[in-house]
Short mmCIF file of C-alpha atoms in Angstrom, two decimals:
data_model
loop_
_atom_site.label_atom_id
_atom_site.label_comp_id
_atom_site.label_asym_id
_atom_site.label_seq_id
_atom_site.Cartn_x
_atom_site.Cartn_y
_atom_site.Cartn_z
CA UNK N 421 46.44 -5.33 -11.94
CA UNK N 422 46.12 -2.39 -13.88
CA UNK N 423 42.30 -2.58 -14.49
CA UNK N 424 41.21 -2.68 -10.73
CA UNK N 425 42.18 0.45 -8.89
CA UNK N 426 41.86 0.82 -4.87
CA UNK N 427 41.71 4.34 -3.91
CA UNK N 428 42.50 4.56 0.09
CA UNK N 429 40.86 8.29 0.17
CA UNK N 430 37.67 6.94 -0.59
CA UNK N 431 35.13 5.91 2.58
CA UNK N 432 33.82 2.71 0.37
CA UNK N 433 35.47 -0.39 1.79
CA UNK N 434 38.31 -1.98 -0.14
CA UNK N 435 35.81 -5.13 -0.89
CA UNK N 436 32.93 -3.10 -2.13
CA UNK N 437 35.76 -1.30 -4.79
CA UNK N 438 36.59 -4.56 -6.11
CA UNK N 439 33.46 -6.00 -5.58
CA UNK N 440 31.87 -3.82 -7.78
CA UNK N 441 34.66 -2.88 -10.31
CA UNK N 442 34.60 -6.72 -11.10
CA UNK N 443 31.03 -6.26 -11.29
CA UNK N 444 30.41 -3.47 -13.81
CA UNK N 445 33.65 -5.11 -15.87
CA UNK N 446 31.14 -8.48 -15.88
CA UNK N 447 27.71 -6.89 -16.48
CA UNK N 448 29.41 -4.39 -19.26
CA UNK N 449 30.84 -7.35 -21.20
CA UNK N 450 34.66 -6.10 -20.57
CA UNK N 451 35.35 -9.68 -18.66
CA UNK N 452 33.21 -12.23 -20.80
CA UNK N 453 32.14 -15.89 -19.92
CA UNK N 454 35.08 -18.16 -18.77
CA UNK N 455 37.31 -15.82 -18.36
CA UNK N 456 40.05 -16.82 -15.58
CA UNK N 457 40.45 -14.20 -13.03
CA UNK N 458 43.74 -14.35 -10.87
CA UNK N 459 44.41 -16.45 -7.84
CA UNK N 460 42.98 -14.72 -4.45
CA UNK N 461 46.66 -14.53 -3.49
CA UNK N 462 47.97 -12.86 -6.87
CA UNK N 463 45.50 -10.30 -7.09
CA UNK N 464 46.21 -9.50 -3.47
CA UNK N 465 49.32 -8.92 -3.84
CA UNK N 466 49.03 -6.85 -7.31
CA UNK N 467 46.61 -4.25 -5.21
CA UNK N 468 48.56 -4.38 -1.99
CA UNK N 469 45.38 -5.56 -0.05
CA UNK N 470 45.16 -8.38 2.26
CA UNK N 471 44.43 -11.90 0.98
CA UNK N 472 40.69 -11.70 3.10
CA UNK N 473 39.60 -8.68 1.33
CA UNK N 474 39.84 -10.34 -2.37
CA UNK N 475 38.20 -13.46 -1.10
CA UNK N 476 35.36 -11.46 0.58
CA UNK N 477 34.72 -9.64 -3.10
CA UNK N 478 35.45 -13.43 -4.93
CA UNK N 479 32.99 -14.55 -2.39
CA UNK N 480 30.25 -12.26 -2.77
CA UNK N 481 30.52 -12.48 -6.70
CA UNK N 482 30.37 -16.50 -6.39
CA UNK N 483 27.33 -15.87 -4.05
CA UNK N 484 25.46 -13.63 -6.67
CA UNK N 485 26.60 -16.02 -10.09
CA UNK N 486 28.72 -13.45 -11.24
CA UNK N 487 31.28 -16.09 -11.19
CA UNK N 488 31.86 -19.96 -10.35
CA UNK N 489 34.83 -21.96 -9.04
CA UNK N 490 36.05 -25.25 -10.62
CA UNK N 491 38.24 -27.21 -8.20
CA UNK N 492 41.60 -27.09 -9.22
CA UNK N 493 41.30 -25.18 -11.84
CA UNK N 494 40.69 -21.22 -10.69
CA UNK N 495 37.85 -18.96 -9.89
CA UNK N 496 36.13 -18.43 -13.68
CA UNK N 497 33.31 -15.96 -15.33
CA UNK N 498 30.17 -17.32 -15.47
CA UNK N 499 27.71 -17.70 -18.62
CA UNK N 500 24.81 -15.10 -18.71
CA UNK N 501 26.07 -12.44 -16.48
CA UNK N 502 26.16 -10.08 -19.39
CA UNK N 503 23.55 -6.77 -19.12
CA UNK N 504 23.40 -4.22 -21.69
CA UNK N 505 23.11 -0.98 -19.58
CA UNK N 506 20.82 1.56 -20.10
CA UNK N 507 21.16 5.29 -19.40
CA UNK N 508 19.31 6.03 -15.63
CA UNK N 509 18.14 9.94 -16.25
CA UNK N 510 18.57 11.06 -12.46
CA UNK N 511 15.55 13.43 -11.40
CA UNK N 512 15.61 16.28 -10.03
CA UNK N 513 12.20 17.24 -8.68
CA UNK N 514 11.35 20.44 -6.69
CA UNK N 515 9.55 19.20 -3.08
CA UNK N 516 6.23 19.31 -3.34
CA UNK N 517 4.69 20.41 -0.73
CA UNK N 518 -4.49 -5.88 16.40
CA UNK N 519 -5.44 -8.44 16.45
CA UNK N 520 -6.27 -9.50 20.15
CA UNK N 521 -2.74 -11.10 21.84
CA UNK N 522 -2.70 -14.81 23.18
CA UNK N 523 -0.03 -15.06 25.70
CA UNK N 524 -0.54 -18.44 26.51
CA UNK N 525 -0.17 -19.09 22.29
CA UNK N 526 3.25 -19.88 21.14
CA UNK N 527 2.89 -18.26 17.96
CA UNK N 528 5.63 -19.26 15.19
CA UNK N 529 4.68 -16.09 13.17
CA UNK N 530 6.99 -15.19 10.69
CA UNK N 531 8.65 -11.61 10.19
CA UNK N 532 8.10 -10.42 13.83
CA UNK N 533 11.53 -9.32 15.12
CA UNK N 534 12.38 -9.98 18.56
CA UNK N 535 9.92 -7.12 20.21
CA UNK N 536 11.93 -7.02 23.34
CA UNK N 537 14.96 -6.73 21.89
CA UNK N 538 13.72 -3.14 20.34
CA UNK N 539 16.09 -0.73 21.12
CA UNK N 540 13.88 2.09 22.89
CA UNK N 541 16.81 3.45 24.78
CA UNK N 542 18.33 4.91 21.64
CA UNK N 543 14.75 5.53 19.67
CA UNK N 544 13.60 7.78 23.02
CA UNK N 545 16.80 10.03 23.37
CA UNK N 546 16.86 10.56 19.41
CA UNK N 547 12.88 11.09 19.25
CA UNK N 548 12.98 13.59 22.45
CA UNK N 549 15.62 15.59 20.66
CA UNK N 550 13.31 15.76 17.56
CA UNK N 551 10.69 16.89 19.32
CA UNK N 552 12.59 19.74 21.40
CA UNK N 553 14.98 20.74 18.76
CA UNK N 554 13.56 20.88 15.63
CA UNK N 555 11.30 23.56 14.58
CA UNK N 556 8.13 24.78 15.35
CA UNK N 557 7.03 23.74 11.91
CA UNK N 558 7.73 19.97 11.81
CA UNK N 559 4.52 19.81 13.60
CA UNK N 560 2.69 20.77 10.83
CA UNK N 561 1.84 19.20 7.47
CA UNK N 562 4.18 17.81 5.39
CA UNK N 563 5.48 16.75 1.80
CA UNK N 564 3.93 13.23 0.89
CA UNK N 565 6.93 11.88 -0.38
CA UNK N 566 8.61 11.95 3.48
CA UNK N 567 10.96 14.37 5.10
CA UNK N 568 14.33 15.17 3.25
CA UNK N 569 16.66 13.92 5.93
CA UNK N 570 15.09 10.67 5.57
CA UNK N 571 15.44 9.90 2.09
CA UNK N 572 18.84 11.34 2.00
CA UNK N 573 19.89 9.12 4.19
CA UNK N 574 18.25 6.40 3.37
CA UNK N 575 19.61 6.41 -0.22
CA UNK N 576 23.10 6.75 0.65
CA UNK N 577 22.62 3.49 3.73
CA UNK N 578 21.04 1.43 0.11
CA UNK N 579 23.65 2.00 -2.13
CA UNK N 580 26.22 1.11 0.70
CA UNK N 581 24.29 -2.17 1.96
CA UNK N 582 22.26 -3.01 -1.16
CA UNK N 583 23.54 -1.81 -3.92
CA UNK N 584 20.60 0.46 -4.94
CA UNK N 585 20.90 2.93 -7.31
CA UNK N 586 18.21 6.60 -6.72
CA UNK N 587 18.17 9.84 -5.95
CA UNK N 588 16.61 10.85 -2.83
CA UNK N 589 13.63 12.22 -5.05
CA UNK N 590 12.91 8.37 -6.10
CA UNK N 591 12.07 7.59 -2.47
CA UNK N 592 8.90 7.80 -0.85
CA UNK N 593 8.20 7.14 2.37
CA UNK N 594 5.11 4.69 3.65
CA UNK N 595 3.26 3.72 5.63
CA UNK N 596 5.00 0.06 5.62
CA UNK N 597 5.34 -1.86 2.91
CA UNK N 598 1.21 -2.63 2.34
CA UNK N 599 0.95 1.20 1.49
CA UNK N 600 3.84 0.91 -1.07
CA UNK N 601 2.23 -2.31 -2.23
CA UNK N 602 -1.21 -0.35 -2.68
CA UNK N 603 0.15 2.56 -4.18
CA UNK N 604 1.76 0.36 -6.73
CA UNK N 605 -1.27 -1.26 -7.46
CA UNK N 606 -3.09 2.16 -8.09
CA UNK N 607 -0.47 3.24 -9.99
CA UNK N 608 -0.13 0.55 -12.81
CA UNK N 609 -3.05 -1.89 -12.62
CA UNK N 610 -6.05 -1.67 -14.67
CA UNK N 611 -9.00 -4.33 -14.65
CA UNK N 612 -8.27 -7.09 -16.03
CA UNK N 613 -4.30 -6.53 -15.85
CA UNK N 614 -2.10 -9.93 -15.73
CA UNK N 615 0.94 -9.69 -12.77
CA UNK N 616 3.19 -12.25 -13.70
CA UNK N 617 3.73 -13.16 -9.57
CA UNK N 618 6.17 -16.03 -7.89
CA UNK N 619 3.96 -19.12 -6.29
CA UNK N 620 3.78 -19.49 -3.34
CA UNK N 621 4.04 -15.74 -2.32
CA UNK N 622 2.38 -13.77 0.24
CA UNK N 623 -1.34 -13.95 0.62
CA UNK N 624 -1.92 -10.45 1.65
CA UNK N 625 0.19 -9.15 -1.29
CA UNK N 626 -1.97 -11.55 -3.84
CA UNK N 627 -5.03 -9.78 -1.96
CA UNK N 628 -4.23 -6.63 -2.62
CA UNK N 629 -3.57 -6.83 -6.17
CA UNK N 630 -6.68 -8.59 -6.75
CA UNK N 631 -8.30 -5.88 -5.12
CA UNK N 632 -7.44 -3.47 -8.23
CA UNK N 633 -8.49 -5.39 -10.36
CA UNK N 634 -5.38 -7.95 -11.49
CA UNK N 635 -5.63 -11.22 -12.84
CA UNK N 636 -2.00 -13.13 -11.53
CA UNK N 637 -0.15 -15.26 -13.77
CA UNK N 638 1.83 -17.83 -10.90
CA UNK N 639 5.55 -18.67 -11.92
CA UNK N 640 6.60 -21.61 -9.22
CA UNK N 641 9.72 -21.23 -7.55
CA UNK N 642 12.77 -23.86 -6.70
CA UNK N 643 15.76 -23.39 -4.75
CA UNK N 644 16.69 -20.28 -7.20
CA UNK N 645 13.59 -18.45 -6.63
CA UNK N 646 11.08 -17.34 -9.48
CA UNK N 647 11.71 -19.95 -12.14
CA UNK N 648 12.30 -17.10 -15.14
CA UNK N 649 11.70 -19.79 -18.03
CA UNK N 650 8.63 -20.37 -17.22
CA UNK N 651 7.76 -16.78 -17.98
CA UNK N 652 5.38 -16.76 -21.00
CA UNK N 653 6.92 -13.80 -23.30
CA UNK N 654 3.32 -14.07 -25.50
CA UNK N 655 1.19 -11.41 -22.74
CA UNK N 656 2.46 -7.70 -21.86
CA UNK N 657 1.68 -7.59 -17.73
CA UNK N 658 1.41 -5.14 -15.93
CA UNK N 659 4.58 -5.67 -13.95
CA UNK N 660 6.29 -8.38 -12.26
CA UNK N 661 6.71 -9.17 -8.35
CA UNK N 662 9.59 -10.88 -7.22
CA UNK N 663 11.37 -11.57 -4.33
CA UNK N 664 14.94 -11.94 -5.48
CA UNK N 665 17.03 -12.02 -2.52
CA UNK N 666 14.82 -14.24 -0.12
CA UNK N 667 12.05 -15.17 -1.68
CA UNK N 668 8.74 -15.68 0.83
CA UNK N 669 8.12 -18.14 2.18
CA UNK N 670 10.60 -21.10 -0.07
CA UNK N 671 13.36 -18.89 0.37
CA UNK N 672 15.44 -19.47 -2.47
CA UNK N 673 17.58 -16.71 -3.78
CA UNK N 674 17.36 -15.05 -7.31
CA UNK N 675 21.21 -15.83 -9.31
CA UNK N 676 22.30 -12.92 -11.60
CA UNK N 677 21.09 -15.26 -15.06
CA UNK N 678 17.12 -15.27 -13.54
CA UNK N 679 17.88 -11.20 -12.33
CA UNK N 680 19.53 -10.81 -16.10
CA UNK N 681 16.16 -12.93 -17.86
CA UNK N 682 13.34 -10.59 -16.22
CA UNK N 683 15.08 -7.25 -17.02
CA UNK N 684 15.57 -8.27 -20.59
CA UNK N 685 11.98 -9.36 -20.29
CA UNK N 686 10.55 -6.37 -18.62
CA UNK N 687 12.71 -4.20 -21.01
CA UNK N 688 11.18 -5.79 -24.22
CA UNK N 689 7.43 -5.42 -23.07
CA UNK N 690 8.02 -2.19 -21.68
CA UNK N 691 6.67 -3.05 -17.98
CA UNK N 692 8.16 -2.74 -14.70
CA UNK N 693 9.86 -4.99 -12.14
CA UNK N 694 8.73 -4.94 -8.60
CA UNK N 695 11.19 -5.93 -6.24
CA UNK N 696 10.22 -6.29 -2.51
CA UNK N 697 13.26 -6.77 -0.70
CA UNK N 698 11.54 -7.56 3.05
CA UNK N 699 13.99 -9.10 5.62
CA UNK N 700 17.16 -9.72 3.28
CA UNK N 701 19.37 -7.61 6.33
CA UNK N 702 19.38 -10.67 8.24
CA UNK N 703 21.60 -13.20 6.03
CA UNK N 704 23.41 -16.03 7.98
CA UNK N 705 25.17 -18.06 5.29
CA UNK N 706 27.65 -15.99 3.50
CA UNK N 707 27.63 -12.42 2.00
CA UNK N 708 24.91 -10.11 1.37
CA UNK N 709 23.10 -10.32 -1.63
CA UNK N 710 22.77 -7.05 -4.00
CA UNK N 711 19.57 -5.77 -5.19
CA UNK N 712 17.98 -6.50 -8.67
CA UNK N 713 17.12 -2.44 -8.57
CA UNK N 714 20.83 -2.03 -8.93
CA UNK N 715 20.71 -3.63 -11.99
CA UNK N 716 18.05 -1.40 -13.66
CA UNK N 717 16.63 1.28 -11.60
CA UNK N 718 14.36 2.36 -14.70
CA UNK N 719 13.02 -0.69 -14.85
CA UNK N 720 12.76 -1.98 -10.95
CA UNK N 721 10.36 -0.03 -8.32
CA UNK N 722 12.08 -1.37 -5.06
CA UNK N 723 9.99 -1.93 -1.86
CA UNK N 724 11.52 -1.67 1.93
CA UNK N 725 10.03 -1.43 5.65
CA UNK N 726 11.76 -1.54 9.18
CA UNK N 727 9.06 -3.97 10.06
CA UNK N 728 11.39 -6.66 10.19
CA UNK N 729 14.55 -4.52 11.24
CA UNK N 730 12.71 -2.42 13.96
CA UNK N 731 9.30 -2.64 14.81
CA UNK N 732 5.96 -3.21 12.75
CA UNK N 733 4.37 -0.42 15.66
CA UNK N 734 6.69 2.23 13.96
CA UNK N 735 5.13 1.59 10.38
CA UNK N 736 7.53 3.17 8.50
CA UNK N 737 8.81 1.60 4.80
CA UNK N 738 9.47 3.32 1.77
CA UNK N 739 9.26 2.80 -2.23
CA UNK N 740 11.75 3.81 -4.66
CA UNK N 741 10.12 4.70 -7.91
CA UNK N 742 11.78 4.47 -11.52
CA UNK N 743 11.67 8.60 -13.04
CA UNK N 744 8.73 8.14 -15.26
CA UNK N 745 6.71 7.05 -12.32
CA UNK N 746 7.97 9.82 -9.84
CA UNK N 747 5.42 12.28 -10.13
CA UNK N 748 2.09 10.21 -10.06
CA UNK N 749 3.13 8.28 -7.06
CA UNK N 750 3.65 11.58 -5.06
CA UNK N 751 -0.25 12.41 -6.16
CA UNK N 752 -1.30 9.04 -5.66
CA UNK N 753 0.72 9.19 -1.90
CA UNK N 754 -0.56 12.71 -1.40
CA UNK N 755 -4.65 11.43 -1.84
CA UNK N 756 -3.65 7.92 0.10
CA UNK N 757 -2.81 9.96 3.64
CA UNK N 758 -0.64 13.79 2.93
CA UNK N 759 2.04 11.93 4.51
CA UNK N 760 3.65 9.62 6.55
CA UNK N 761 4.47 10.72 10.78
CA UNK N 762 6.99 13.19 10.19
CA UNK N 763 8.84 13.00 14.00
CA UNK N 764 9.00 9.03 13.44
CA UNK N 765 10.80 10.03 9.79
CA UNK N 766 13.11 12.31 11.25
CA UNK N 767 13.79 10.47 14.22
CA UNK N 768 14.45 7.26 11.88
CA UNK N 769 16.56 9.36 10.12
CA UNK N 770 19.06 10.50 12.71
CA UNK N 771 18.98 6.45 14.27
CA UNK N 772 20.32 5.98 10.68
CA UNK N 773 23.06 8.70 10.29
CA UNK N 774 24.47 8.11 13.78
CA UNK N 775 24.87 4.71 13.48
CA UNK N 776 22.22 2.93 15.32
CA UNK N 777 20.34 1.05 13.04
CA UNK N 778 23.54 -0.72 11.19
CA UNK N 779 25.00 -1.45 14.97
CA UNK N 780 21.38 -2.82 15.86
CA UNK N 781 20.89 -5.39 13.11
CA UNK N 782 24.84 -6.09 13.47
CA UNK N 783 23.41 -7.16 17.19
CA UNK N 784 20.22 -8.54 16.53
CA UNK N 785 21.43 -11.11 13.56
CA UNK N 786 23.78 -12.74 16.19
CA UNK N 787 20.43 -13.21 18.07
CA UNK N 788 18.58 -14.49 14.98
CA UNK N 789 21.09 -17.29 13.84
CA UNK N 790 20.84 -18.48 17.00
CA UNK N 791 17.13 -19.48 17.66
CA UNK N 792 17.25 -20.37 13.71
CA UNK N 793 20.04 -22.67 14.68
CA UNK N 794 18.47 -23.89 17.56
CA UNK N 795 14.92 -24.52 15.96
CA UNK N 796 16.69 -26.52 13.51
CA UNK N 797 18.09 -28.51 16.09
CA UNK N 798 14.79 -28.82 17.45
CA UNK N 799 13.30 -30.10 14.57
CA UNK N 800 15.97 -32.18 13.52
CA UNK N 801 16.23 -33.66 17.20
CA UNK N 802 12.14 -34.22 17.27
CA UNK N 803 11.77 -35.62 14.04
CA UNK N 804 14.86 -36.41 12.86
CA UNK N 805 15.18 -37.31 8.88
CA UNK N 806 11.41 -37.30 8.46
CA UNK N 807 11.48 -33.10 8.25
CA UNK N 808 13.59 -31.41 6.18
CA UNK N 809 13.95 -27.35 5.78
CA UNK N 810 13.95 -24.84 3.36
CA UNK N 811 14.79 -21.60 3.34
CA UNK N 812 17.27 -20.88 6.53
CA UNK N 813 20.16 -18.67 5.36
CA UNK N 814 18.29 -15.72 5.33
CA UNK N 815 15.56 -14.08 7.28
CA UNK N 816 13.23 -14.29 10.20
CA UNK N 817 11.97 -17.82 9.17
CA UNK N 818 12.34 -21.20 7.57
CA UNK N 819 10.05 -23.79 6.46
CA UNK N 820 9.61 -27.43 7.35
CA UNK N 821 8.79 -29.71 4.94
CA UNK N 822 7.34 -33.04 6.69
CA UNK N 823 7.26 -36.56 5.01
CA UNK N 824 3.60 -38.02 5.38
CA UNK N 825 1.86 -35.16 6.66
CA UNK N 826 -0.54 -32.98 5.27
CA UNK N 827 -1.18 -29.80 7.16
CA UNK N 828 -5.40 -29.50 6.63
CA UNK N 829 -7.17 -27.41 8.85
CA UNK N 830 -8.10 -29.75 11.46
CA UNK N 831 -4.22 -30.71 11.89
CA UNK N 832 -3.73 -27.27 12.28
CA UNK N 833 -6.82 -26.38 14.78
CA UNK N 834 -5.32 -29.24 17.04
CA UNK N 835 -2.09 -27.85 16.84
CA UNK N 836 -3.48 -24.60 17.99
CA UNK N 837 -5.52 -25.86 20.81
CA UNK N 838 -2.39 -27.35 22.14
CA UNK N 839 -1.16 -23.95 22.25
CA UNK N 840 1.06 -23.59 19.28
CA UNK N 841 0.39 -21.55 16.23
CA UNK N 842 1.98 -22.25 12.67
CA UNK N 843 1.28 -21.58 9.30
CA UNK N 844 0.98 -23.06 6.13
CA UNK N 845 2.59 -22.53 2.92
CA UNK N 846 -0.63 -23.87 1.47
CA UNK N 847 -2.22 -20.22 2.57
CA UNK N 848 0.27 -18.43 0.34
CA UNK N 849 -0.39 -20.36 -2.64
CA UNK N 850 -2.32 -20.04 -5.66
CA UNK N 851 -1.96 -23.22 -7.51
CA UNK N 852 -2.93 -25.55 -4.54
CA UNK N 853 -1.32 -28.83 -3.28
CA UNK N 854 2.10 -28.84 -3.78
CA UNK N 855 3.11 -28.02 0.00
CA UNK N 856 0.67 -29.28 1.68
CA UNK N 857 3.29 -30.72 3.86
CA UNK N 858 5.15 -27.64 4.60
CA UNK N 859 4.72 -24.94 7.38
CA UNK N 860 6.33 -21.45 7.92
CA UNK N 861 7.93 -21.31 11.05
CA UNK N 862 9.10 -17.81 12.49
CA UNK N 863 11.47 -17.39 14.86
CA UNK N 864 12.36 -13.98 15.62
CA UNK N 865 10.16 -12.70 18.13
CA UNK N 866 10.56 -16.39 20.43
CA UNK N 867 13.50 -17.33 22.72
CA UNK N 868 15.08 -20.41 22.99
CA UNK N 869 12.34 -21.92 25.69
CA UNK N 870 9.45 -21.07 23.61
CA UNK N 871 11.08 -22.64 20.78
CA UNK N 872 11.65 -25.90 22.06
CA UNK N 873 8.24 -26.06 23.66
CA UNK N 874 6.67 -25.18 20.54
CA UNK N 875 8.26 -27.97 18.74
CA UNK N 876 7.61 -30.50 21.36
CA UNK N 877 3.86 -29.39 21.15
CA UNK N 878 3.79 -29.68 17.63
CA UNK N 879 5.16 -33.53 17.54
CA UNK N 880 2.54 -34.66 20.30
CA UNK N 881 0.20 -33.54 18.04
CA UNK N 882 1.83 -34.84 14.76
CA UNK N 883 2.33 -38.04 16.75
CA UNK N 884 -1.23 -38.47 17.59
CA UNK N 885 -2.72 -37.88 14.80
#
């Protein structure tokens, strides 16, 4: 088909080239709304690819609403995935220079990765060669907005895995992603600001923002994530936090129609879109899903960490800014702490370019379905149709939602002085009561064993109650 070209020469996979020529062709209006696009097998053939590689692409465009399937009837274009682009002005900017441990606590935490399973064989050889090898004056201060090597890299491993769109002078590197959150907050609240904010979300992050001074306007969520028409277009906020591609803790996943709403609305009231993309490495039920910063990288300030990839000890994470907001968040970073560790930043970097870190969480989500499969088996086989869960495909959690229960805290000091720990959506809400029944439970950093103890705990309680 003339207006899909694979070019061979080119290091982007054969997927990601039609993925995102069919993309662009969608977003810029050139394929519109109901448009038929050709049988798997006929466009296979027409690029001289193998059948797999066009359904991958279909797939991942079904995945992100870009397009929907009728049975019987052909793979279509779906209504609202039309964007008018705006120009992105690359910038080119000259550098400037515990809590106390339980072991005896099974503690379904979520967003702890398995902290055995860190790979310190790898992470020692590459930091010992940092620390012999470079020079003499890595050991001395250093540019807030992170070494070089690491935002190079680390812009070119986004736009391959999630589709973001910056120049390595967009990124800078945090402290984790409560610095980045902080630093936002500095950066565009003012007292008495509204944040238009999902519901539930995190607790800490509603914390912080409070902390500045914000007043937060809660949009619930469904199985979609943020519900975008409940936005109210009358107020001006100071930005909006979202967490499109698993949203914390319901776990729903933003389509490109809700993605498509808040741009238009950020774009008409002139604010910004904050997008903290968390644990969204680890998806178990079908492709990847493609940032929202992709979409409008003037509009969306992206948040990462390796928390949840690597290790919360290494606190290292990273904001990517849009160009007007470049230069105050390097002051504002500067005044927060000069800079992040640079032999962790450098020694990050070369785990990326080498290979490690796309090999480790290749490794490590075979690890994660598992106990998420196997917790769900728990739960199902403990309580059978009396608990259903949310928010599975994705991540290093899900939630249980339990018919007749209601998760106070008494129910949930019992459950802890039977030696289990679990947490309540209720805590990450602001308008209060509708999960009551619900609990986060985190399975990443427990084996199999733990697991099923854990859940056996929690029933005797649940049972006796």
């Amino acid at each position: 088909m003339a207006w899909l070209i694979i070019d061979r020469s080119l290091k982007k996979p054969l997927i990601r080239q039609i993925y995102q020529q069919l993309r662009t062709k969608i977003l810029n209006g050139e394929l519109t709304a109901g448009y038929r696009l050709p049988s798997t097998r006929q466009l296979a053939e027409e690029l001289e690819v193998s059948r797999n590689v066009v359904l991958e692409a279909y797939d991942q465009l079904l995945a992100e609403g870009f397009l929907e399937g009728h049975q019987g009837a052909g793979t279509f274009v779906a209504a609202g995935a039309y964007l008018k682009r705006t120009e992105m002005n690359t910038p080119f900017i000259v550098e400037n220079n515990s809590p106390k441990k339980n072991d005896n606590i099974i503690d379904f935490r979520s967003g702890i990765p398995a902290l055995d399973l860190f790979p310190r064989k790898q992470w020692g050889n590459l930091a010992k060669r940092v620390s012999i090898e470079t020079d003499h004056s890595l050991f001395g201060y250093d540019s807030p907005e992170g070494r070089i090597e690491l935002r190079t890299v680390l812009s070119d491993y986004l736009l391959r895995t999630r589709g973001v769109e910056c120049h390595p002078d967009q990124l800078v590197i945090t402290t984790g992603a409560t610095q980045a959150l902080t630093l936002i907050a500095k950066l565009l609240i003012s007292a008495n600001d509204k944040v238009i904010i999902e519901d539930p979300i995190t607790h800490e992050i509603q914390t912080i923002f409070q902390s500045y001074g914000a007043s937060l306007l809660p949009i619930s969520v469904d199985e979609n994530g943020m519900d975008t028409n409940q936005i109210p277009h009358e107020i001006k906020p100071a930005f909006i936090f979202v967490t499109p591609s698993h949203q914390f803790p319901i776990g729903g996943t933003l389509p490109i129609q809700r993605r498509i709403q808040l741009i238009e609305y950020a774009r008409e009231g002139e604010s910004f879109i904050v997008e903290d993309d968390y644990d969204s490495e680890f998806r178990y039920e079908g492709p990847s899903i493609s940032s929202l910063q992709g979409l409008d990288p003037n509009r969306t300030i992206y948040i990462g960490t390796f928390s949840k990839i690597l290790s919360p000890a290494l606190r290292l994470g990273y904001i990517i800014l849009p160009p007007a907001l470049i230069e105050r968040g390097r002051t504002l970073k500067y005044f927060s702490d000069l800079h992040t560790p640079s032999l962790e930043q450098l020694t990050l970097a070369l785990f990326i370019k080498e290979g490690h870190l796309e090999k480790h969480i290749f490794r490590m989500k075979k690890i994660y379905r598992k106990r998420r499969d196997f917790l769900k088996e728990q739960l199902y086989y403990q309580f059978g149709d009396t608990v259903k869960i949310h928010g599975d495909s994705t991540g290093l959690h899900l939630v249980a939602e339990f018919d007749g229960i209601h998760f106070t805290e008494s129910l949930l000091s019992r459950i802890n002085n039977n030696g289990v720990k679990v947490y309540p959506v209720e805590l990450h809400t602001i308008n209060k009561g509708l999960y009551s029944n619900y609990i986060i439970l985190g399975f990443g950093n427990l084996d199999e064993d733990k697991i099923a103890e854990g859940v056996t705990k929690i029933k005797r309680v649940l049972l006796n109650k």
